[in-house]
């Protein structure tokens, strides 16, 4: 007859993903291997977009992940090497056949326009630096790429798990050099990820955005765009897609075509590699918002008890009605915002002006107070209002009761067990004061390590467990092409927002997320844009507030030192290995 064992209580001696997924920390498994992800592709093909999303996802899963950007290192090298730094007065502005006064390279542009500095001038590298026939510049570029790769390997040897080499790596010669270098590294796997884009509109938009990169600081946008297009033509001359040469070397690779519309995976064997490929298959660029809110106040909330399956208290029912009105209104407002953003983008693409291109779009509707009456929909917005809008709740009564006032003909409501609150084991239904009194050791252990602490008793969970059960939810939220409202619980909201806002898992359990707030995450090319609304019970409506003043970490007193601020702002998305130096 079998016996039931409680699950292990702590996992803080090994990376939590390996512990939770595979059990024994001393066992040799595929997850013990490290992974180098090498990006491949022409400029303006979305590599940086993919890299940032991938890093955020893998870090959220618990892997030590870091981006090593070759462009940042190349600009750093260009600004410090004596052979690449000459006075700005050396620029030339004469005809197309003129050479730069600071070097022997040809001027990138003529027609009287001031040339951006080339590889031997004061600011950044011009298109001439990327000419495949420029032997000296090519040698510098290859050396910088290999130097960054060495930095990457040293970081892995020091304890990192997944390193991302963010560069074009667009030639067979460069890729073979990286493959050859990695052969001497034990337990380090290699995965090429090539981003291919054939959509001319996306490429042109990306080129416009490239004029705001560090290479073109202080350069006229039209001049910068012309130079970048010349750089792109130079890359296209030397570019070779991944294919037979790499397959002969038995490497793993994945091609992402048009942001996931088509995916080609070759020879994918490792566990980490499969995680990467599966995630990259579920990306899209559709305009949408992921709304996250906790349920309305429940009877257990009013009593200060955790867990359980209580119904809503009267205040919770009032919140549920206001939530339905708010989302009805927000669907129309968001349609107006999308229409306005499309108009601004079209103006930006036509004018070449950088104003407003990378700024956060303002809402067309007024922020702050709104009338509670139902909104009529202007005929001009009917085509922009998304016909599909899903609402996801947990399987617990307090979340399902919170969405009872939504029109089922206008919303698809799904109840998902993975969104259930973290299970507190034998502490279910207790107050924190009761836990501190009856289980003082458990209470103290939780204060010391909230993320890995697992509640005692059969089925008790930790935040590490919650991350694993929300993994499929996150992938589905990346795949889905329309807006979603998630009505869930505090631990679930913390875990979801830590993913979307790239908040380290060590800070996740201390995020202060009270009842009565709605968090709207809008995916954008440079990351997720967060907006926050707070419920005002006196007005029975929501008001938008400053997101940075709300999302704070409240550290437990037992873990605080004199140097630790009581409520530090959450960190911004992580920078690359070299970007902090600029």
Coordinates of C-alpha atoms in Angstrom, one line a residue:
X1 CA 0.0 0.0 0.0
X2 CA 1.4 3.4 -1.0
X3 CA 2.1 6.2 1.4
X4 CA 1.6 9.9 0.8
X5 CA 4.6 12.1 1.4
X6 CA 4.5 15.9 1.8
X7 CA 6.5 17.8 -0.9
X8 CA 9.9 19.3 0.0
X9 CA 9.7 22.5 2.0
X10 CA 12.5 24.7 0.6
X11 CA 14.4 25.1 -2.6
X12 CA 16.7 28.0 -2.0
X13 CA 19.9 26.0 -2.4
X14 CA 19.5 25.4 -6.1
X15 CA 17.8 27.3 -8.9
X16 CA 14.1 26.9 -8.2
X17 CA 13.1 25.9 -11.7
X18 CA 15.4 22.8 -11.6
X19 CA 14.3 21.9 -8.1
X20 CA 10.6 22.1 -8.8
X21 CA 10.7 20.5 -12.2
X22 CA 13.2 17.7 -11.6
X23 CA 13.3 17.1 -7.8
X24 CA 16.7 16.2 -6.4
X25 CA 19.1 19.1 -6.6
X26 CA 22.2 16.8 -6.8
X27 CA 20.9 14.9 -9.8
X28 CA 22.5 15.5 -13.2
X29 CA 19.8 16.5 -15.6
X30 CA 19.6 18.4 -18.8
X31 CA 18.8 21.6 -16.9
X32 CA 22.3 21.5 -15.5
X33 CA 23.6 22.6 -18.9
X34 CA 24.0 26.2 -19.7
X35 CA 22.8 27.8 -22.9
X36 CA 24.1 30.5 -25.2
X37 CA 21.4 32.0 -27.5
X38 CA 23.1 33.7 -30.5
X39 CA 20.9 36.1 -32.4
X40 CA 21.1 36.3 -36.2
X41 CA 19.5 38.7 -38.6
X42 CA 19.7 42.0 -40.5
X43 CA 19.3 45.3 -38.6
X44 CA 15.7 46.5 -38.1
X45 CA 14.3 43.0 -38.1
X46 CA 13.1 42.9 -34.5
X47 CA 16.1 41.2 -32.8
X48 CA 16.1 43.5 -29.9
X49 CA 12.4 43.1 -29.4
X50 CA 12.8 39.3 -29.3
X51 CA 15.8 39.5 -27.0
X52 CA 14.1 41.7 -24.4
X53 CA 11.0 39.5 -24.3
X54 CA 13.0 36.3 -24.1
X55 CA 15.2 37.6 -21.3
X56 CA 12.2 38.7 -19.3
X57 CA 10.5 35.4 -19.7
X58 CA 13.5 33.3 -18.8
X59 CA 14.3 35.5 -15.8
X60 CA 10.8 35.1 -14.6
X61 CA 11.1 31.3 -14.8
X62 CA 14.0 31.5 -12.5
X63 CA 17.0 31.2 -14.9
X64 CA 19.9 33.6 -14.4
X65 CA 19.7 35.3 -17.8
X66 CA 21.7 38.2 -19.2
X67 CA 21.9 40.1 -22.6
X68 CA 25.3 40.8 -24.1
X69 CA 24.8 43.5 -26.8
X70 CA 27.6 43.8 -29.3
X71 CA 26.3 47.2 -30.6
X72 CA 26.7 48.7 -27.1
X73 CA 30.2 47.3 -26.9
X74 CA 31.1 48.5 -30.4
X75 CA 30.0 52.0 -29.6
X76 CA 32.0 51.9 -26.4
X77 CA 35.1 50.7 -28.2
X78 CA 34.5 53.4 -30.9
X79 CA 34.5 56.2 -28.3
X80 CA 37.7 55.1 -26.5
X81 CA 40.0 53.8 -29.2
X82 CA 42.5 56.5 -30.3
X83 CA 42.3 55.4 -33.9
X84 CA 38.5 56.0 -33.9
X85 CA 38.3 59.3 -32.2
X86 CA 39.1 62.5 -34.0
X87 CA 37.7 66.0 -33.5
X88 CA 34.2 66.7 -34.7
X89 CA 35.5 69.6 -36.8
X90 CA 36.9 66.9 -39.1
X91 CA 33.5 66.4 -40.7
X92 CA 33.0 67.1 -44.4
X93 CA 29.8 68.5 -46.0
X94 CA 30.8 68.5 -49.7
X95 CA 29.7 66.2 -52.6
X96 CA 28.9 62.5 -52.7
X97 CA 32.4 61.5 -53.9
X98 CA 34.1 63.3 -51.0
X99 CA 35.9 61.4 -48.3
X100 CA 35.6 62.0 -44.6
X101 CA 38.3 64.5 -43.5
X102 CA 39.0 62.3 -40.4
X103 CA 39.7 59.1 -42.2
X104 CA 40.1 57.4 -45.6
X105 CA 36.5 56.1 -45.7
X106 CA 34.0 57.5 -48.2
X107 CA 31.4 60.0 -47.1
X108 CA 28.1 58.2 -46.4
X109 CA 26.0 61.0 -47.9
X110 CA 26.4 64.0 -50.1
X111 CA 24.2 66.7 -51.6
X112 CA 25.4 69.2 -49.1
X113 CA 24.2 67.3 -46.0
X114 CA 26.4 67.0 -43.0
X115 CA 27.7 63.5 -42.8
X116 CA 27.4 61.6 -39.5
X117 CA 30.8 60.7 -38.2
X118 CA 32.4 57.5 -39.5
X119 CA 34.6 55.0 -37.8
X120 CA 37.5 57.5 -37.4
X121 CA 35.4 60.5 -36.3
X122 CA 34.0 61.9 -33.1
X123 CA 30.7 60.3 -32.4
X124 CA 29.5 57.0 -33.8
X125 CA 30.1 54.7 -36.7
X126 CA 28.6 55.6 -40.1
X127 CA 27.5 53.3 -42.8
X128 CA 31.0 53.1 -44.2
X129 CA 32.1 51.2 -41.1
X130 CA 29.7 48.4 -42.0
X131 CA 30.9 48.1 -45.6
X132 CA 32.0 44.4 -46.1
X133 CA 34.9 45.7 -48.3
X134 CA 36.2 47.8 -45.5
X135 CA 38.8 45.3 -44.2
X136 CA 39.9 47.4 -41.2
X137 CA 36.4 48.1 -40.0
X138 CA 35.5 44.4 -40.5
X139 CA 38.4 43.3 -38.4
X140 CA 37.2 45.6 -35.6
X141 CA 33.7 44.4 -35.8
X142 CA 34.7 40.8 -35.7
X143 CA 37.0 41.4 -32.7
X144 CA 34.3 43.2 -30.8
X145 CA 31.8 40.4 -31.4
X146 CA 34.4 37.8 -30.2
X147 CA 35.3 40.0 -27.2
X148 CA 31.7 40.2 -26.1
X149 CA 31.4 36.4 -26.6
X150 CA 34.3 35.9 -24.2
X151 CA 32.6 38.2 -21.7
X152 CA 29.5 36.1 -22.1
X153 CA 31.4 32.8 -21.4
X154 CA 33.1 34.3 -18.3
X155 CA 29.7 35.2 -17.0
X156 CA 28.4 31.7 -17.5
X157 CA 31.4 30.2 -15.8
X158 CA 30.7 32.5 -12.8
X159 CA 27.3 31.1 -12.3
X160 CA 25.0 32.4 -15.1
X161 CA 22.7 30.0 -16.9
X162 CA 21.5 31.6 -20.1
X163 CA 23.4 34.2 -22.0
X164 CA 22.1 36.0 -25.1
X165 CA 24.6 37.3 -27.7
X166 CA 22.7 40.2 -29.3
X167 CA 24.2 41.0 -32.6
X168 CA 23.6 40.6 -36.3
X169 CA 25.9 37.6 -36.7
X170 CA 24.9 37.7 -40.3
X171 CA 27.8 35.9 -41.9
X172 CA 28.7 32.2 -42.0
X173 CA 32.2 33.1 -41.1
X174 CA 31.2 34.8 -37.9
X175 CA 28.8 32.0 -36.8
X176 CA 31.4 29.4 -37.5
X177 CA 33.9 31.3 -35.3
X178 CA 31.4 31.3 -32.4
X179 CA 30.7 27.6 -32.9
X180 CA 34.4 26.8 -32.9
X181 CA 35.0 28.8 -29.7
X182 CA 32.2 27.1 -27.9
X183 CA 33.5 23.6 -28.5
X184 CA 35.9 23.9 -25.7
X185 CA 33.2 24.7 -23.1
X186 CA 31.8 21.8 -21.3
X187 CA 28.0 21.7 -20.6
X188 CA 27.3 24.8 -22.6
X189 CA 24.8 24.4 -25.4
X190 CA 24.3 26.7 -28.4
X191 CA 21.1 27.9 -30.0
X192 CA 20.9 30.2 -33.0
X193 CA 17.8 32.3 -33.2
X194 CA 17.4 34.1 -36.6
X195 CA 14.8 36.9 -37.0
X196 CA 13.6 37.4 -40.5
X197 CA 11.1 40.0 -41.5
X198 CA 9.5 40.4 -44.9
X199 CA 6.8 43.0 -43.9
X200 CA 8.0 46.2 -45.5
X201 CA 5.8 48.3 -43.2
X202 CA 7.4 46.8 -40.1
X203 CA 10.9 47.2 -41.6
X204 CA 10.3 50.9 -42.5
X205 CA 8.9 51.6 -39.0
X206 CA 11.9 50.0 -37.4
X207 CA 14.2 52.0 -39.6
X208 CA 12.5 55.2 -38.5
X209 CA 12.9 54.2 -34.8
X210 CA 16.6 53.3 -35.5
X211 CA 17.3 57.0 -36.1
X212 CA 16.8 57.5 -32.4
X213 CA 19.5 55.0 -31.5
X214 CA 22.8 56.0 -29.8
X215 CA 24.5 55.9 -33.2
X216 CA 22.6 59.0 -34.3
X217 CA 22.5 61.2 -31.2
X218 CA 22.4 64.8 -32.4
X219 CA 22.1 63.9 -36.1
X220 CA 19.3 65.2 -38.2
X221 CA 16.6 62.4 -38.6
X222 CA 16.7 62.5 -42.4
X223 CA 20.5 62.3 -42.5
X224 CA 20.4 59.5 -39.9
X225 CA 17.8 57.5 -41.9
X226 CA 19.8 57.8 -45.1
X227 CA 22.9 56.6 -43.3
X228 CA 21.1 53.7 -41.7
X229 CA 19.6 52.6 -45.0
X230 CA 23.1 52.7 -46.5
X231 CA 24.3 50.6 -43.5
X232 CA 21.5 48.2 -44.2
X233 CA 22.5 47.8 -47.8
X234 CA 26.0 47.0 -46.7
X235 CA 24.7 44.3 -44.4
X236 CA 22.5 42.8 -47.1
X237 CA 25.6 42.4 -49.3
X238 CA 27.3 40.1 -46.8
X239 CA 24.2 38.5 -45.1
X240 CA 23.7 34.8 -45.4
X241 CA 20.8 33.1 -43.7
X242 CA 21.3 30.0 -41.5
X243 CA 21.2 26.9 -43.5
X244 CA 23.3 24.0 -44.8
X245 CA 26.6 25.2 -43.4
X246 CA 25.3 25.2 -39.9
X247 CA 23.4 22.0 -40.3
X248 CA 26.6 20.2 -41.3
X249 CA 28.0 21.2 -37.9
X250 CA 24.9 19.7 -36.2
X251 CA 23.9 23.0 -34.5
X252 CA 20.4 23.9 -33.1
X253 CA 18.6 26.8 -34.7
X254 CA 15.3 28.5 -34.8
X255 CA 14.0 30.9 -37.5
X256 CA 11.3 33.4 -36.5
X257 CA 9.7 34.8 -39.6
X258 CA 7.5 37.9 -39.4
X259 CA 7.2 37.9 -35.6
X260 CA 6.1 34.3 -35.3
X261 CA 3.8 33.9 -38.3
X262 CA 6.2 31.2 -39.4
X263 CA 8.7 29.3 -37.2
X264 CA 11.3 26.9 -38.4
X265 CA 13.0 24.8 -35.7
X266 CA 16.0 22.5 -36.5
X267 CA 17.6 19.9 -34.3
X268 CA 16.2 21.2 -31.0
X269 CA 17.2 18.8 -28.4
X270 CA 17.8 20.4 -25.0
X271 CA 15.3 21.3 -22.3
X272 CA 16.3 25.0 -22.2
X273 CA 16.3 25.2 -26.0
X274 CA 12.8 23.8 -26.1
X275 CA 11.6 26.4 -23.6
X276 CA 13.0 29.2 -25.8
X277 CA 11.5 27.9 -29.0
X278 CA 8.1 27.3 -27.5
X279 CA 7.9 30.8 -26.1
X280 CA 9.1 32.4 -29.4
X281 CA 6.4 30.6 -31.3
X282 CA 3.7 32.6 -29.4
X283 CA 4.5 36.2 -30.1
X284 CA 2.4 38.8 -31.9
X285 CA 2.3 42.6 -32.4
X286 CA -1.4 43.2 -32.1
X287 CA -2.5 46.2 -30.0
X288 CA -4.1 44.9 -26.9
X289 CA -4.2 45.4 -23.1
X290 CA -3.8 42.8 -20.4
X291 CA -5.8 44.0 -17.4
X292 CA -5.1 42.4 -14.0
X293 CA -7.2 43.0 -10.9
X294 CA -7.9 41.3 -7.6
X295 CA -11.4 40.1 -6.9
X296 CA -13.8 42.3 -4.9
X297 CA -13.5 42.2 -1.1
X298 CA -14.6 38.8 0.2
X299 CA -15.9 37.9 3.6
X300 CA -12.5 36.4 4.5
X301 CA -10.8 39.6 3.4
X302 CA -13.0 41.6 5.8
X303 CA -12.0 39.1 8.6
X304 CA -8.3 39.2 7.6
X305 CA -8.1 35.5 6.8
X306 CA -6.0 34.0 4.0
X307 CA -7.0 31.4 1.4
X308 CA -10.4 29.8 1.7
X309 CA -13.3 30.0 -0.8
X310 CA -15.5 32.7 0.7
X311 CA -18.1 34.7 -1.2
X312 CA -18.0 38.5 -1.8
X313 CA -18.8 40.9 1.0
X314 CA -21.2 43.8 0.2
X315 CA -18.2 46.0 -0.7
X316 CA -17.0 43.4 -3.1
X317 CA -20.3 43.2 -4.9
X318 CA -20.2 47.0 -5.3
X319 CA -16.7 46.7 -6.8
X320 CA -17.8 44.0 -9.2
X321 CA -20.6 46.2 -10.6
X322 CA -18.2 49.2 -11.1
X323 CA -15.6 46.9 -12.7
X324 CA -18.1 45.8 -15.4
X325 CA -18.9 49.4 -16.2
X326 CA -15.3 50.4 -16.3
X327 CA -14.2 47.7 -18.7
X328 CA -17.2 48.5 -21.0
X329 CA -15.9 52.1 -21.1
X330 CA -12.3 51.1 -21.5
X331 CA -13.0 49.0 -24.6
X332 CA -14.2 52.2 -26.4
X333 CA -11.5 54.4 -25.0
X334 CA -8.8 51.9 -26.1
X335 CA -10.3 51.8 -29.6
X336 CA -9.9 55.6 -29.7
X337 CA -6.3 55.4 -28.5
X338 CA -5.4 52.8 -31.2
X339 CA -7.0 55.0 -33.9
X340 CA -5.0 58.0 -32.6
X341 CA -1.8 56.1 -32.3
X342 CA -2.2 54.8 -35.9
X343 CA -2.7 58.4 -37.0
X344 CA 0.4 59.6 -35.2
X345 CA 2.4 56.7 -36.6
X346 CA 1.3 57.5 -40.1
X347 CA 2.3 61.1 -39.6
X348 CA 5.7 60.0 -38.2
X349 CA 6.4 57.7 -41.1
X350 CA 5.4 60.3 -43.6
X351 CA 7.2 63.3 -42.1
X352 CA 10.4 61.6 -40.8
X353 CA 10.1 63.5 -37.6
X354 CA 11.0 61.7 -34.4
X355 CA 8.6 63.7 -32.2
X356 CA 6.1 61.4 -30.6
X357 CA 7.5 58.3 -32.2
X358 CA 8.8 56.8 -29.1
X359 CA 6.8 58.7 -26.5
X360 CA 4.0 57.0 -24.7
X361 CA 0.7 57.8 -26.4
X362 CA -1.7 59.9 -24.4
X363 CA -5.2 58.7 -24.1
X364 CA -7.7 60.4 -26.3
X365 CA -10.2 60.4 -23.4
X366 CA -9.5 62.4 -20.3
X367 CA -7.7 60.7 -17.5
X368 CA -9.1 60.9 -14.0
X369 CA -12.8 61.1 -13.3
X370 CA -15.3 59.6 -15.8
X371 CA -19.1 59.5 -15.9
X372 CA -20.5 56.1 -14.8
X373 CA -23.2 56.1 -17.4
X374 CA -22.9 53.6 -20.3
X375 CA -21.0 55.0 -23.3
X376 CA -22.3 55.1 -26.8
X377 CA -19.9 54.0 -29.5
X378 CA -19.0 56.5 -32.2
X379 CA -19.4 54.9 -35.7
X380 CA -15.8 55.8 -36.5
X381 CA -14.6 53.5 -33.7
X382 CA -16.7 50.5 -34.5
X383 CA -13.9 48.9 -36.7
X384 CA -11.3 49.5 -34.0
X385 CA -13.2 48.0 -31.0
X386 CA -12.0 44.5 -30.6
X387 CA -14.9 42.1 -31.1
X388 CA -13.2 39.5 -28.9
X389 CA -12.5 40.3 -25.2
X390 CA -11.9 37.5 -22.8
X391 CA -12.3 37.5 -19.0
X392 CA -10.3 34.9 -17.0
X393 CA -11.0 34.1 -13.4
X394 CA -9.9 31.5 -11.0
X395 CA -12.1 28.6 -9.9
X396 CA -12.8 30.2 -6.5
X397 CA -16.2 31.8 -5.8
X398 CA -14.9 35.3 -5.0
X399 CA -13.4 35.8 -8.5
X400 CA -16.4 34.2 -10.3
X401 CA -18.8 36.4 -8.4
X402 CA -16.7 39.5 -9.3
X403 CA -17.5 39.0 -13.0
X404 CA -21.2 38.2 -12.7
X405 CA -22.2 41.7 -13.9
X406 CA -20.4 41.4 -17.3
X407 CA -22.6 40.8 -20.3
X408 CA -22.0 37.2 -21.4
X409 CA -22.9 38.2 -25.0
X410 CA -20.1 40.7 -25.2
X411 CA -17.4 38.9 -23.1
X412 CA -16.1 35.3 -23.2
X413 CA -15.6 34.3 -19.6
X414 CA -13.3 31.5 -18.7
X415 CA -12.6 29.9 -15.2
X416 CA -9.0 28.7 -15.0
X417 CA -7.8 26.6 -12.1
X418 CA -4.2 27.8 -12.6
X419 CA -5.3 31.3 -11.5
X420 CA -6.4 30.0 -8.0
X421 CA -4.8 31.7 -5.1
X422 CA -1.5 30.3 -3.6
X423 CA -2.6 27.3 -1.4
X424 CA -1.6 27.9 2.2
X425 CA -1.8 24.2 3.3
X426 CA -2.8 23.8 6.9
X427 CA -2.7 27.6 7.3
X428 CA -5.8 28.0 5.0
X429 CA -8.4 30.2 6.6
X430 CA -6.1 31.6 9.3
X431 CA -5.1 35.2 10.0
X432 CA -1.4 36.1 10.0
X433 CA -1.7 36.7 13.7
X434 CA -3.0 33.2 14.3
X435 CA -0.2 31.8 12.1
X436 CA 2.4 33.7 14.1
X437 CA 0.9 32.5 17.4
X438 CA 0.3 28.8 16.5
X439 CA 3.2 28.3 14.0
X440 CA 5.9 30.8 15.0
X441 CA 8.7 28.9 13.2
X442 CA 6.6 28.8 10.0
X443 CA 5.8 32.5 10.3
X444 CA 9.5 33.4 10.8
X445 CA 10.6 31.1 7.9
X446 CA 8.2 32.8 5.6
X447 CA 9.4 36.3 6.5
X448 CA 13.0 35.2 5.8
X449 CA 12.3 33.8 2.3
X450 CA 8.8 34.4 0.9
X451 CA 9.6 33.3 -2.6
X452 CA 10.9 29.8 -1.8
X453 CA 8.9 29.2 1.4
X454 CA 6.3 26.6 1.0
X455 CA 3.3 26.5 3.3
X456 CA 3.1 23.4 5.5
X457 CA 0.7 20.6 4.9
X458 CA -0.4 18.5 1.9
X459 CA -0.7 20.8 -1.2
X460 CA 1.0 23.8 0.4
X461 CA 2.6 26.0 -2.2
X462 CA 5.4 28.5 -2.6
X463 CA 5.7 31.4 -5.0
X464 CA 8.1 29.2 -7.0
X465 CA 5.3 26.7 -7.4
X466 CA 3.0 29.5 -8.5
X467 CA 5.4 30.6 -11.3
X468 CA 5.4 27.1 -12.7
X469 CA 1.6 26.7 -12.8
X470 CA 1.3 30.2 -14.4
X471 CA 3.8 29.4 -17.1
X472 CA 1.2 28.2 -19.6
X473 CA -1.0 31.2 -18.7
X474 CA 1.8 33.6 -19.6
X475 CA 2.4 31.8 -22.9
X476 CA -1.3 32.0 -23.7
X477 CA -1.3 35.7 -22.9
X478 CA 1.6 36.3 -25.3
X479 CA -0.2 34.3 -28.0
X480 CA -3.7 35.8 -27.7
X481 CA -4.4 38.7 -30.1
X482 CA -7.0 40.6 -28.2
X483 CA -7.4 42.2 -24.8
X484 CA -8.0 40.2 -21.6
X485 CA -9.1 40.9 -18.1
X486 CA -7.7 38.6 -15.4
X487 CA -9.7 38.6 -12.1
X488 CA -7.5 36.8 -9.7
X489 CA -5.8 36.9 -6.3
X490 CA -2.9 38.8 -4.6
X491 CA -0.2 36.1 -5.1
X492 CA -1.4 35.6 -8.7
X493 CA -1.4 39.3 -9.5
X494 CA 2.1 39.7 -8.0
X495 CA 3.4 36.9 -10.2
X496 CA 1.7 38.1 -13.4
X497 CA 2.8 41.7 -12.9
X498 CA 6.4 40.6 -12.1
X499 CA 6.5 39.0 -15.5
X500 CA 5.0 41.9 -17.5
X501 CA 7.0 44.5 -15.7
X502 CA 10.3 42.6 -15.5
X503 CA 10.4 42.6 -11.7
X504 CA 12.9 40.2 -10.2
X505 CA 11.4 37.2 -8.5
X506 CA 13.1 38.1 -5.3
X507 CA 11.0 41.2 -5.1
X508 CA 7.8 39.6 -6.3
X509 CA 6.3 38.4 -2.9
X510 CA 6.8 41.9 -1.4
X511 CA 4.8 43.8 -4.0
X512 CA 2.1 45.9 -2.4
X513 CA -1.1 45.1 -4.4
X514 CA -4.2 45.9 -2.3
X515 CA -7.8 45.4 -3.4
X516 CA -9.4 48.0 -5.6
X517 CA -6.8 48.5 -8.3
X518 CA -6.7 47.6 -12.0
X519 CA -3.3 47.2 -13.7
X520 CA -3.3 47.6 -17.5
X521 CA -0.2 46.2 -19.3
X522 CA 0.0 47.2 -23.0
X523 CA 2.6 45.4 -25.0
X524 CA 4.8 47.8 -27.1
X525 CA 7.9 47.5 -29.1
X526 CA 10.2 48.8 -26.3
X527 CA 8.4 46.9 -23.5
X528 CA 5.1 46.8 -21.7
X529 CA 3.5 50.1 -20.8
X530 CA 1.7 50.1 -17.4
X531 CA -1.4 52.1 -16.5
X532 CA -3.1 51.9 -13.1
X533 CA -6.7 52.8 -12.0
X534 CA -7.9 53.0 -8.4
X535 CA -11.4 52.4 -7.3
X536 CA -13.1 55.3 -5.4
X537 CA -15.9 53.8 -3.3
X538 CA -17.4 57.2 -2.6
X539 CA -17.8 58.0 -6.3
X540 CA -18.3 54.3 -7.2
X541 CA -15.9 54.7 -10.1
X542 CA -12.3 54.3 -11.1
X543 CA -9.6 57.1 -11.4
X544 CA -6.3 56.7 -13.2
X545 CA -3.3 57.3 -11.0
X546 CA 0.5 57.5 -11.5
X547 CA 1.7 53.9 -11.9
X548 CA 5.2 54.6 -10.5
X549 CA 3.6 55.8 -7.2
X550 CA 1.6 52.6 -6.8
X551 CA 3.8 49.7 -7.7
X552 CA 6.2 49.6 -4.8
X553 CA 7.9 46.9 -2.8
X554 CA 7.1 46.7 0.9
X555 CA 9.9 44.7 2.5
X556 CA 9.1 42.7 5.7
X557 CA 10.6 44.3 8.8
X558 CA 12.7 41.2 9.6
X559 CA 14.6 41.6 6.3
X560 CA 15.2 45.4 6.4
X561 CA 18.4 47.1 7.3
X562 CA 19.1 50.7 7.9
X563 CA 20.2 51.2 4.3
X564 CA 17.0 49.6 2.9
X565 CA 14.4 52.1 1.9
X566 CA 10.9 51.3 3.2
X567 CA 9.2 51.5 -0.1
X568 CA 11.7 51.6 -3.0
X569 CA 10.3 52.0 -6.5
X570 CA 10.3 48.8 -8.5
X571 CA 13.3 48.5 -10.9
X572 CA 12.9 49.3 -14.5
X573 CA 13.5 46.5 -17.1
X574 CA 17.0 45.2 -17.0
X575 CA 19.7 46.8 -19.1
X576 CA 22.2 44.9 -21.3
X577 CA 25.7 44.1 -20.2
X578 CA 27.1 47.3 -21.6
X579 CA 24.2 49.8 -21.9
X580 CA 24.7 51.2 -18.4
X581 CA 28.0 52.7 -19.6
X582 CA 26.4 55.0 -22.0

